[in-house]
Coordinates of C-alpha atoms and ligand atoms in Angstrom, one line a residue:
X405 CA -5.6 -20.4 -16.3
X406 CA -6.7 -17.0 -13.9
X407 CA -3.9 -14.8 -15.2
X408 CA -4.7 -12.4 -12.8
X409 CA -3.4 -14.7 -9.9
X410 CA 0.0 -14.6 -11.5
X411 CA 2.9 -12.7 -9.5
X412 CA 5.0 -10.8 -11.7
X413 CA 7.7 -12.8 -11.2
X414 CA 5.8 -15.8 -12.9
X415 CA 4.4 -13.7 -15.5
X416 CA 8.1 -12.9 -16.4
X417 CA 8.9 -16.1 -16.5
X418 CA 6.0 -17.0 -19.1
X419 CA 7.0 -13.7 -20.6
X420 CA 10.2 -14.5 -21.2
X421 CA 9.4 -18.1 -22.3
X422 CA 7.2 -16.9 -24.8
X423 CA 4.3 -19.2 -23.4
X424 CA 2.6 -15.5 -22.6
X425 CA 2.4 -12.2 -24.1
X426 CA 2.4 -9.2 -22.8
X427 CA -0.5 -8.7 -24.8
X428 CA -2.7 -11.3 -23.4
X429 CA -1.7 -10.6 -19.9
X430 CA -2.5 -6.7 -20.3
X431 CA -5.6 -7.5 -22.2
X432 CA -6.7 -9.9 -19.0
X433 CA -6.3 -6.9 -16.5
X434 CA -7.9 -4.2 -18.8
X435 CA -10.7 -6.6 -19.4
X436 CA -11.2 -6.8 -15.3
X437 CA -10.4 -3.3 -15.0
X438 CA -13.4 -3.0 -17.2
X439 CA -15.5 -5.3 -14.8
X440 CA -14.4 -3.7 -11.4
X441 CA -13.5 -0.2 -11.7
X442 CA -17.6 0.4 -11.4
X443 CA -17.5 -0.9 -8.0
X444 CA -14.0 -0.4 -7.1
X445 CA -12.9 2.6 -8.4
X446 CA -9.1 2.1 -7.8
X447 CA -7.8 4.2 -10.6
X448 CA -8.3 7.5 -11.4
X449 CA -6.9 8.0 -14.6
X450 CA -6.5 5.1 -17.2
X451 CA -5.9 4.7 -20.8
X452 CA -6.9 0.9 -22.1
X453 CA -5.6 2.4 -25.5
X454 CA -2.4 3.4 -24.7
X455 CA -1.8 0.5 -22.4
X456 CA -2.3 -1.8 -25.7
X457 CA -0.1 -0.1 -27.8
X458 CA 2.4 -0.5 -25.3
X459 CA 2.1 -4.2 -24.5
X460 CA 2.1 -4.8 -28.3
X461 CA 5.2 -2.7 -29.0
X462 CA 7.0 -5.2 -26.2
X463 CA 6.0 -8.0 -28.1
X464 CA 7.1 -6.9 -31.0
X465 CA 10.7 -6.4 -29.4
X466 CA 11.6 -8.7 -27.7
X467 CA 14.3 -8.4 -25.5
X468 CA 13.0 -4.7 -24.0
X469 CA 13.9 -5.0 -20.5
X470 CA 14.0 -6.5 -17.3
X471 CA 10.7 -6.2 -16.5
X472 CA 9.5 -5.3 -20.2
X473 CA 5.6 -6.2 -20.7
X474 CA 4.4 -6.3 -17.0
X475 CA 1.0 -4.5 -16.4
X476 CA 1.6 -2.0 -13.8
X477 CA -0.8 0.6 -11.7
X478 CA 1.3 4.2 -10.4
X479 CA 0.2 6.1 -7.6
X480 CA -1.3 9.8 -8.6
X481 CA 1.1 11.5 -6.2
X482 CA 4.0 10.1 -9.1
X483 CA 4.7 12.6 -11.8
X484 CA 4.0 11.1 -15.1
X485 CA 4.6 13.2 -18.1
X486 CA 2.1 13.8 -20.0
X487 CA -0.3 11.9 -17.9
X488 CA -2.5 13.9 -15.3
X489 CA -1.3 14.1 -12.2
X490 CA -3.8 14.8 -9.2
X491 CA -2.8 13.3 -5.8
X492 CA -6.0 13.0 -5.6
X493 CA -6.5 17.0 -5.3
X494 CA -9.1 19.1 -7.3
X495 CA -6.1 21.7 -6.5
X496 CA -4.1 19.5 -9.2
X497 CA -7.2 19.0 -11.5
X498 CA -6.0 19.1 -14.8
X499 CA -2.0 19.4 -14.0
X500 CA -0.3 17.7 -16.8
X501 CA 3.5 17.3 -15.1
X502 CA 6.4 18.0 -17.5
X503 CA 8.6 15.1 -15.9
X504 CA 8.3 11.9 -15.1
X505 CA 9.4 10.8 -11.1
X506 CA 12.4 8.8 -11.3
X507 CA 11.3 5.7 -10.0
X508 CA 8.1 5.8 -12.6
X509 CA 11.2 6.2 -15.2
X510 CA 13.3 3.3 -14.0
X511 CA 10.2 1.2 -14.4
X512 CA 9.8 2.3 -18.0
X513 CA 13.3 2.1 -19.0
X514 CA 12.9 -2.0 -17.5
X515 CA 9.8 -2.2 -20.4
X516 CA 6.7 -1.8 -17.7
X517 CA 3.3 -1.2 -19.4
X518 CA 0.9 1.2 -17.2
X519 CA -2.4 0.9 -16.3
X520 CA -2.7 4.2 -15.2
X521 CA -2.6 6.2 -11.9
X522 CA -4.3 4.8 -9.1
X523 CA -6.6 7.0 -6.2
X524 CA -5.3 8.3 -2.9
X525 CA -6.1 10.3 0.3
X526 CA -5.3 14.1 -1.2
X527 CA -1.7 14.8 -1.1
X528 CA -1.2 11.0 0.8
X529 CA -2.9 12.2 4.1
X530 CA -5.3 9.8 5.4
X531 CA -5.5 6.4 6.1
X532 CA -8.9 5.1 3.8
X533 CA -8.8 6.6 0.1
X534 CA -12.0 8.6 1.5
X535 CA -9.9 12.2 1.8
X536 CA -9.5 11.7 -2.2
X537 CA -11.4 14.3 -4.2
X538 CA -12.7 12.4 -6.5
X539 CA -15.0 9.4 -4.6
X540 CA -13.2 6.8 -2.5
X541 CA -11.9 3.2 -3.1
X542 CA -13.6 0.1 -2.0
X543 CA -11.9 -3.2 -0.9
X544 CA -12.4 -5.9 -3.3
X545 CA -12.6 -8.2 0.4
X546 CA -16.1 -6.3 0.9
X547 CA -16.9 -3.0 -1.4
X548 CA -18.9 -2.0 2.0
X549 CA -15.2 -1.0 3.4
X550 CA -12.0 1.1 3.1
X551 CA -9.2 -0.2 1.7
X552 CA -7.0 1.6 3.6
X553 CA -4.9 4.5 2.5
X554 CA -3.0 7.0 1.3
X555 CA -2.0 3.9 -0.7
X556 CA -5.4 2.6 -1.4
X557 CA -6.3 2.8 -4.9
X558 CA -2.9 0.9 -5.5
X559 CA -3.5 -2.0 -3.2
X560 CA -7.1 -2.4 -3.8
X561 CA -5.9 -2.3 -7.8
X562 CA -3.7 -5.3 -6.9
X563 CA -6.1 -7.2 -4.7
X564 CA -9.1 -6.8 -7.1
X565 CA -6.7 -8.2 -9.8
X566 CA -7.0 -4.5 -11.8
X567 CA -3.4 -4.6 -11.7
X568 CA 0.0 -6.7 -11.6
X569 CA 1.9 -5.0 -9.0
X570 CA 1.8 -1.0 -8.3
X571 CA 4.2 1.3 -6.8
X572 CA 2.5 3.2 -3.6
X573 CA 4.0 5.8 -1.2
X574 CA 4.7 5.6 2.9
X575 CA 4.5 8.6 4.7
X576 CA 3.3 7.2 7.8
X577 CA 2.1 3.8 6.7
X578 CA -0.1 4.5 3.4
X579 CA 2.3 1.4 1.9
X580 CA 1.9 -1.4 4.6
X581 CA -1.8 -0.2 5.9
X582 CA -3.4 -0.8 2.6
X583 CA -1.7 -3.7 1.9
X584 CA -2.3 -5.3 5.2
X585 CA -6.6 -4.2 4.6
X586 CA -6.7 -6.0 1.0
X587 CA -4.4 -9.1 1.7
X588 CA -1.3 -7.6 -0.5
X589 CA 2.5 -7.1 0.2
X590 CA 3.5 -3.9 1.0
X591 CA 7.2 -2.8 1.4
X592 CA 8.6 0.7 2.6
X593 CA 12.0 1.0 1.9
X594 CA 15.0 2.3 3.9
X595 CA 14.8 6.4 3.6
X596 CA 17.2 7.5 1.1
X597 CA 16.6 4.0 -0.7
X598 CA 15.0 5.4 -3.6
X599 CA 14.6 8.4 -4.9
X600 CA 11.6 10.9 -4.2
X601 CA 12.2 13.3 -7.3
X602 CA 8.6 13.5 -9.1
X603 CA 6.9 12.6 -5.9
X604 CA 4.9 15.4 -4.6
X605 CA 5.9 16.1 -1.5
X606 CA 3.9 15.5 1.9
X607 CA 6.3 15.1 4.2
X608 CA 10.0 15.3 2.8
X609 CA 12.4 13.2 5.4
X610 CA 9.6 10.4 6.0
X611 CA 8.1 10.1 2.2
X612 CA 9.2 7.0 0.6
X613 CA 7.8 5.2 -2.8
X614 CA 7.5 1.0 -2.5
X615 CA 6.0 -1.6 -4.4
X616 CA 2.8 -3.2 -3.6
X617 CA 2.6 -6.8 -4.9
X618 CA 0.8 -10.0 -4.6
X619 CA 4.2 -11.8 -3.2
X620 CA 7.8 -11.0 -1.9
X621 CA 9.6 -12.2 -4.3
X622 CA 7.8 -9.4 -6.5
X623 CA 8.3 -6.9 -3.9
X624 CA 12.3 -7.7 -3.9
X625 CA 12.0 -7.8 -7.8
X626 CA 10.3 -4.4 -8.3
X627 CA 12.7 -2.8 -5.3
X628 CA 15.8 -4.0 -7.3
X629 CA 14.5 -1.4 -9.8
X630 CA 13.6 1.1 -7.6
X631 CA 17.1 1.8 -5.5
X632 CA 19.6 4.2 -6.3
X633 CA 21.4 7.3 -6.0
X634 CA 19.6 10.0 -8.3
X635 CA 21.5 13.2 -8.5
X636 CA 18.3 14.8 -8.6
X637 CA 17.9 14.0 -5.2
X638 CA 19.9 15.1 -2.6
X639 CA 18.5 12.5 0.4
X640 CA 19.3 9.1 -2.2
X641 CA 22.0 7.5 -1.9
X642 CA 23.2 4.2 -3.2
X643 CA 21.7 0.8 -1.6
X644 CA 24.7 -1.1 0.0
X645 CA 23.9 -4.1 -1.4
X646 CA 22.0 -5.6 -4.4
X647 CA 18.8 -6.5 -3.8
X648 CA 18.6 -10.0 -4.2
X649 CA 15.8 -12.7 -5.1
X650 CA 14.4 -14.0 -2.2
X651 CA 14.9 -18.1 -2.3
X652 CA 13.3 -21.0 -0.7
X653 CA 14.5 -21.4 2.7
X654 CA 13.3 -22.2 6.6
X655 CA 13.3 -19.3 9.3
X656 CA 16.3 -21.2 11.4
X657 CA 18.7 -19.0 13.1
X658 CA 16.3 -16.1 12.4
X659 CA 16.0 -13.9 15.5
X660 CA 12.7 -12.1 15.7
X661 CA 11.7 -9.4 18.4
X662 CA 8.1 -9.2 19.0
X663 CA 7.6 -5.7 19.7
X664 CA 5.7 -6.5 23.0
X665 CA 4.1 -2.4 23.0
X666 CA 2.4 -2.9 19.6
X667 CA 1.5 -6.4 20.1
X668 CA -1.9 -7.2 22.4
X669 CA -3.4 -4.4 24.1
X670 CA -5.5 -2.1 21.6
X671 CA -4.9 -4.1 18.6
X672 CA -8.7 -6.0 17.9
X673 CA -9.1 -9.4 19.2
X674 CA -9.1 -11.0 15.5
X675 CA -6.3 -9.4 14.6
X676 CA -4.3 -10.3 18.0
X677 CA -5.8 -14.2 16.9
X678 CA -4.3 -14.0 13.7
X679 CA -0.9 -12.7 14.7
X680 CA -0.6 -15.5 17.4
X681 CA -0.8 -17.8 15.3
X682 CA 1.4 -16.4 12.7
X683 CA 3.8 -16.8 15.3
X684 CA 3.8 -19.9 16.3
X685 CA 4.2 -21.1 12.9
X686 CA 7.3 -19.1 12.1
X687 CA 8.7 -20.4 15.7
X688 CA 7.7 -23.7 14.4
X689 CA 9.5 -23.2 11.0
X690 CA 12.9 -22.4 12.6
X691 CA 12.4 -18.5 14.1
X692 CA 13.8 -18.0 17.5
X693 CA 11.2 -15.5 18.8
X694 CA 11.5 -13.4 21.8
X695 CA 10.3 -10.2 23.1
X696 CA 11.1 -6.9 22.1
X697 CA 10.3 -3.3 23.7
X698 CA 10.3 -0.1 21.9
X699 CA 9.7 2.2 25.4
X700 CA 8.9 5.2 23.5
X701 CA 6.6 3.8 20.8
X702 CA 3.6 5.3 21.9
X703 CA 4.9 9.2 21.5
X704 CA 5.2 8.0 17.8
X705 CA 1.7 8.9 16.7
X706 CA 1.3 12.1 18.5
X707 CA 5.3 12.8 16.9
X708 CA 4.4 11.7 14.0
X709 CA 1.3 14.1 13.8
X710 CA 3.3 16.8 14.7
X711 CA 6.3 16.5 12.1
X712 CA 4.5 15.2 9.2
X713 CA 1.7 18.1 9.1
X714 CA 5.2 20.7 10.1
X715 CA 6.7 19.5 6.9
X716 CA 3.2 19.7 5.5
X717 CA 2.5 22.8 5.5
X718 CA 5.5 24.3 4.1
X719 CA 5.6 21.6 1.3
X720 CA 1.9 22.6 0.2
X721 CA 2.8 26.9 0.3
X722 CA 3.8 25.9 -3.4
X723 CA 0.1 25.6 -4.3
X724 CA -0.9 29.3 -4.7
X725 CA -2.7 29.5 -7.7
X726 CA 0.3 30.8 -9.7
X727 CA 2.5 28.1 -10.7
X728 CA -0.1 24.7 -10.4
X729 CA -3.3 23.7 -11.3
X730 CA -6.5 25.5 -9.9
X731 CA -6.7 29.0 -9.8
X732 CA -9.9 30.5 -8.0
X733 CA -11.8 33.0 -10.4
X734 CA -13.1 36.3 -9.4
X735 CA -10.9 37.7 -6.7
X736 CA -9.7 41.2 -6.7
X737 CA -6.3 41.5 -6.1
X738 CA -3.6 38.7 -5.5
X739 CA -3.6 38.1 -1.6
X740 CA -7.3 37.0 -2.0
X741 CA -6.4 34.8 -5.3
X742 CA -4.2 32.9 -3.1
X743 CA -7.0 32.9 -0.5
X744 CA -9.6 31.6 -2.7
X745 CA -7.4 29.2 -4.4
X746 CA -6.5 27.3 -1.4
X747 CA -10.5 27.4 0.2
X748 CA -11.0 25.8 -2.9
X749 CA -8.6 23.4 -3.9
X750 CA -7.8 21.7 -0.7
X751 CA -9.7 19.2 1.0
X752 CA -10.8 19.4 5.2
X753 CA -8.0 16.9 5.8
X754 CA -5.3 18.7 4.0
X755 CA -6.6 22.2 6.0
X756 CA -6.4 20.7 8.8
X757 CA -2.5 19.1 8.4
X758 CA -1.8 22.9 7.6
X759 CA -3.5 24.1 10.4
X760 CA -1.6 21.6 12.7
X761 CA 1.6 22.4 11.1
X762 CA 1.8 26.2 10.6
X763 CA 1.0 26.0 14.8
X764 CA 3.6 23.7 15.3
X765 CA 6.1 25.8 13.5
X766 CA 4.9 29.4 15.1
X767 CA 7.6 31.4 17.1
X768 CA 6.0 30.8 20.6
X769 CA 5.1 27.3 20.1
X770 CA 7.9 26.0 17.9
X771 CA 9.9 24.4 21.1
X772 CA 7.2 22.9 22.9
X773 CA 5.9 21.4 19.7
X774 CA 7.9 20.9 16.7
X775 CA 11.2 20.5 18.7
X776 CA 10.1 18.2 21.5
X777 CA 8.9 15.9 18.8
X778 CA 12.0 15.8 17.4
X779 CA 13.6 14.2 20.2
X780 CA 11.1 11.6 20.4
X781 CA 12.3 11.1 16.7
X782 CA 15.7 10.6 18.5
X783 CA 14.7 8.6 21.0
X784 CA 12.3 6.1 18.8
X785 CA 16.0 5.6 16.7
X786 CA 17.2 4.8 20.0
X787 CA 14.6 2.5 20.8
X788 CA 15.4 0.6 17.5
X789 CA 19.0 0.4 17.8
X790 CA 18.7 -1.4 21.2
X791 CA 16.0 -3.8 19.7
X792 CA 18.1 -4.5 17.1
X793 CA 21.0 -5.6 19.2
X794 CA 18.9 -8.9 20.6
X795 CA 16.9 -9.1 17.1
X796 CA 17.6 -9.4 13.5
X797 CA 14.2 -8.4 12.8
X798 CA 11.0 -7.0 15.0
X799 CA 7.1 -8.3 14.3
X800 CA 4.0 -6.4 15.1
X801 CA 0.5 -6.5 13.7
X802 CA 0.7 -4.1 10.5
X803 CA -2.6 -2.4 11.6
X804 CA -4.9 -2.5 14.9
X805 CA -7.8 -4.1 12.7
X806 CA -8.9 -4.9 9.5
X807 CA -10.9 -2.9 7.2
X808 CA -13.0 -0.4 8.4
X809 CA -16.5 0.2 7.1
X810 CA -16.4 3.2 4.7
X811 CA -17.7 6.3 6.6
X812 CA -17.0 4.9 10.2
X813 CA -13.9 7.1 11.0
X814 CA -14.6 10.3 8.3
X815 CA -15.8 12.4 11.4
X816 CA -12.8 11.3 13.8
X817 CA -9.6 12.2 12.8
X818 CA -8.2 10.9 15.6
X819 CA -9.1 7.6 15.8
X820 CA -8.1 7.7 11.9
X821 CA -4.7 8.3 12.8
X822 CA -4.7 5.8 15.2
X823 CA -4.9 3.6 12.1
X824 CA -1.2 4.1 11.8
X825 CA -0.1 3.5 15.1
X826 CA 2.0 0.5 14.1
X827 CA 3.3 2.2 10.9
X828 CA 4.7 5.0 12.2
X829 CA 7.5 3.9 14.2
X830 CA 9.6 2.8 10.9
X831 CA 9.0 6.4 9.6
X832 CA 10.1 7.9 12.0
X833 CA 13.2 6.2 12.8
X834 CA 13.7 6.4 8.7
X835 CA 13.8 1.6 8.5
X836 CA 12.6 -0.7 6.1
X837 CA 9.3 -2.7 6.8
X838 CA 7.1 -4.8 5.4
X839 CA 3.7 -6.3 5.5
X840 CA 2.6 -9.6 4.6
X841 CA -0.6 -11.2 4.7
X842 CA -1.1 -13.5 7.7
X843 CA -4.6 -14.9 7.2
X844 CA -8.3 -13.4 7.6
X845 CA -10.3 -12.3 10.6
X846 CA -13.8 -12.4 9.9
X847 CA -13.3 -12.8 6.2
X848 CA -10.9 -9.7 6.3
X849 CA -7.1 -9.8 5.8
X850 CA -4.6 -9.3 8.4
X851 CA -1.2 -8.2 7.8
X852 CA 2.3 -9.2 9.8
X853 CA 4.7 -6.6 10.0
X854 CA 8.4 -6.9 10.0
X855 CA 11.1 -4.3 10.7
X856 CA 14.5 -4.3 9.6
X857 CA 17.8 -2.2 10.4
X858 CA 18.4 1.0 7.5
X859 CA 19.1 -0.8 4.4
X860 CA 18.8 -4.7 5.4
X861 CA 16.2 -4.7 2.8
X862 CA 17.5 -8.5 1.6
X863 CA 17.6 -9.9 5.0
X864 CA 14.1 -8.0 5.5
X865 CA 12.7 -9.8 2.1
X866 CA 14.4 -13.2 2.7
X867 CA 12.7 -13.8 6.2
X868 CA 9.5 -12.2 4.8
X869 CA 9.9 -15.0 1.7
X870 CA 10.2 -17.6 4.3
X871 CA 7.0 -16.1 6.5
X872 CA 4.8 -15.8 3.7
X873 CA 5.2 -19.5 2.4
X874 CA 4.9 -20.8 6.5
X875 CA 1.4 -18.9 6.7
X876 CA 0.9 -19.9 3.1
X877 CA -1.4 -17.3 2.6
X878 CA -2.8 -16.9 -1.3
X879 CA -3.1 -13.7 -1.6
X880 CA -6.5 -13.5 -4.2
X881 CA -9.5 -11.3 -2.8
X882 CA -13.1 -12.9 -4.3
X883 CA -12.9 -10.6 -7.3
X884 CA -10.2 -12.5 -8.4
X885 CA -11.0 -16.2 -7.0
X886 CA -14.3 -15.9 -8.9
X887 CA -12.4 -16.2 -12.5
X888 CA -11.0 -19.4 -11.4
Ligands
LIG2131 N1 -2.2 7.8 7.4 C1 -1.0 8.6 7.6 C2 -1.4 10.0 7.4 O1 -2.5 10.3 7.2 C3 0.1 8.2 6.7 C4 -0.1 8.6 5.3 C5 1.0 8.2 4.4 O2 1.8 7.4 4.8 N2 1.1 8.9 3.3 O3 -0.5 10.9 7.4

């Protein structure tokens, strides 16, 4: 038996049934950590020793929790404490956080074991793990390739079978994109969903932390622990409803909008192939599928890249020198501490975003930037609230194209952020969506998209349950079909 093709909802099953140990299960994923990380490099921070000692203490107790003994990778932009903390930043080299993010904490009081903290882009800007500061991520579909990003080192950690499931971020898309590149499940929540205390802040009203799984069901199971209102922050609030376990059921009745601007022209002929046919099957399985228009969809990257390097910059004045990590040596008074600290500590990418945002935000510019994307904020919400009057749900690609090859889009930031372009739109208008795996293009994964209404996260998961058993998809990259 290949333990690592187990979801974690069948490992807690055998878990729970005593057929498995935690023990043996976290032993299986050290052991590939152990055989991938040289080529993979997903995680930049692990612990095998710690990691045993805490799947043997759930064995010894049974009864721990509702997800107690379930090897599990964190993103580095979660607090952990005691555990370094980077996103991915030589400006947070060495920064030991005090408190633990509260969604890292629900997981640990529901018994998880962690495998450690997974690589990023630096502070979650970028789209290919290749903005982190310490080496980038491969894709276990072909280590010649990205595996998308900010997310990457999480998904890739999941694909390459180097971890159970993993909580990842979504700023923009650096939940769904990665996901869709190495043939995972990626959800971003409804904003407000769960809460983004101990998440260092990129951009504060589109961040959002998610789980990145092997299935839906695990996606649903991981999100049930994630929700909340957490007093210690403000922009939580309580889910409406429970989030429920998907179950077995046909697409009938299900209304789906194909979003008809992000479907077709400048998404990649494979892809386009891939998501045809993931349509017809769903129609085929019950889904009544029409099309849908979101007119102002394609102000949402150029929005988007306004807002989210506004929010940016103010979010990253906090790294001075004085209170975090790094602090540049040899300056001669404080100004040009400051000055040295930042040349220092922050990467091209994250200069750039401050750049962009610091502009956006100036006196004389602030109106014809920051405020006119604003109202495209507004209007995208528009856009979606008319959509979802015809639709339950909207489909789109997740991403353009598959993986990129490593290196192809360092030098072009703007063809980078065109990485996003399906992504975005949920950000900004604050909804839930999802990517599944659809099939491969060229021996690359492809990832469906689906958009819900704020908080519909069940109907979101159930129809997504339904998709992924139609396209029957298994998500395993070769790293992990190669221990069969
Ligand atoms: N790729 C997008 C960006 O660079 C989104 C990142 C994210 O979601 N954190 O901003």
């Amino acid at each position: 038996m290949n333990l690592l093709r187990l979801t974690a909802t069948e490992a807690l099953r055998r878990l729970a049934d005593r057929e498995l140990s935690s023990a043996e299960l976290t032993g299986a994923y050290l052991e590939q950590m152990e055989r991938c990380e040289g080529d993979i490099s997903a995680y930049l921070h692990t612990d095998a020793e710690a990691s045993r000692k805490a799947a043997a203490a759930v064995d010894a107790s049974p009864g721990g929790g509702t997800l107690a003994g379930l090897p599990t990778a964190i993103k580095d932009v979660l607090c952990t404490r005691g555990i370094p903390t980077t996103c991915g930043s030589r400006m947070l080299e060495g920064f030991i956080p005090v408190y633990t993010a509260t969604c890292v904490s629900r997981m640990e009081d529901a018994g998880i074991v962690s495998l450690g903290k997974t690589n990023m882009d630096e502070f979650a800007m970028g789209s290919s793990t290749e903005n982190s500061a310490y080496g980038t991520t491969r894709n276990p579909w072909d280590t010649q390739r990205v595996p998308g990003g900010s997310s990457g080192g999480s998904a890739a950690a999941v694909a390459a079978g180097e971890a159970l499931w993993a909580l990842g971020t979504d700023t923009g898309g650096s939940i769904r994109q990665p996901a869709s590149f190495c043939g995972v499940v990626g959800l971003k929540p409804t904003y407000g969903a769960v809460s983004r205390y101990g998440l260092v802040a990129f951009a504060s009203s589109f961040d959002q932390v998610g789980p990145v799984t092997r299935s839906v069901r695990d996606a649903a199971l991981m999100l049930r622990h994630l929700v909340g209102k957490d007093p210690l922050d403000s922009t939580s609030v309580e889910h409406p409803e429970a989030i429920a376990d998907p179950v077995d059921r046909d697409l009938s009745g299900l209304r789906l909008g194909v979003v008809s601007e992000l479907a077709g022209e400048g998404i990649e002929a494979g892809v386009n192939e891939v998501f045809r046919e993931a349509l017809a099957r769903l129609q085929a399985a019950g889904a009544e599928l029409g099309e849908a228009s979101l007119p102002h969809v394609e102000y949402c990257i150029p929005a988007y890249y306004i807002l989210a390097p506004a929010e940016a910059s103010a979010n990253l004045a906090r790294f001075d020198g004085v209170r975090y990590g790094h602090r540049a040596s040899g300056a001669g008074d404080v100004t040009e501490m400051y000055e040295l600290t930042r040349s220092e500590g922050f990467g091209d990418e994250v200069k750039r975003r401050i750049m962009l945002g610091t502009y956006a935000l100036s006196s004389g510019y602030y109106d014809a930037y920051y405020g006119q994307a604003q109202k495209v904020r507004s209007l995208v919400v528009g856009d979606f609230r008319a959509a979802f009057a015809d639709y339950d749900l909207l489909l789109s690609p997740t991403t353009p194209t598959t993986a990129f090859r490593i290196g192809e889009k360092v030098d072009d930031p703007l063809s980078m952020y065109m990485s996003d372009v399906c992504t975005t739109p949920a950000n900004l208008a604050g909804l839930p969506a999802i990517s599944i795996p659809a099939g491969l293009s060229q021996g690359l994964p492809v990832g469906l998209q689906l958009f819900g209404p704020a908080f519909s996260e069940n109907l979101l998961l159930q129809a997504a349950h339904s998709a992924e058993s139609v396209l029957g998809f298994q998500a395993a990259s070769p790293l992990v079909e190669e221990l069969d």
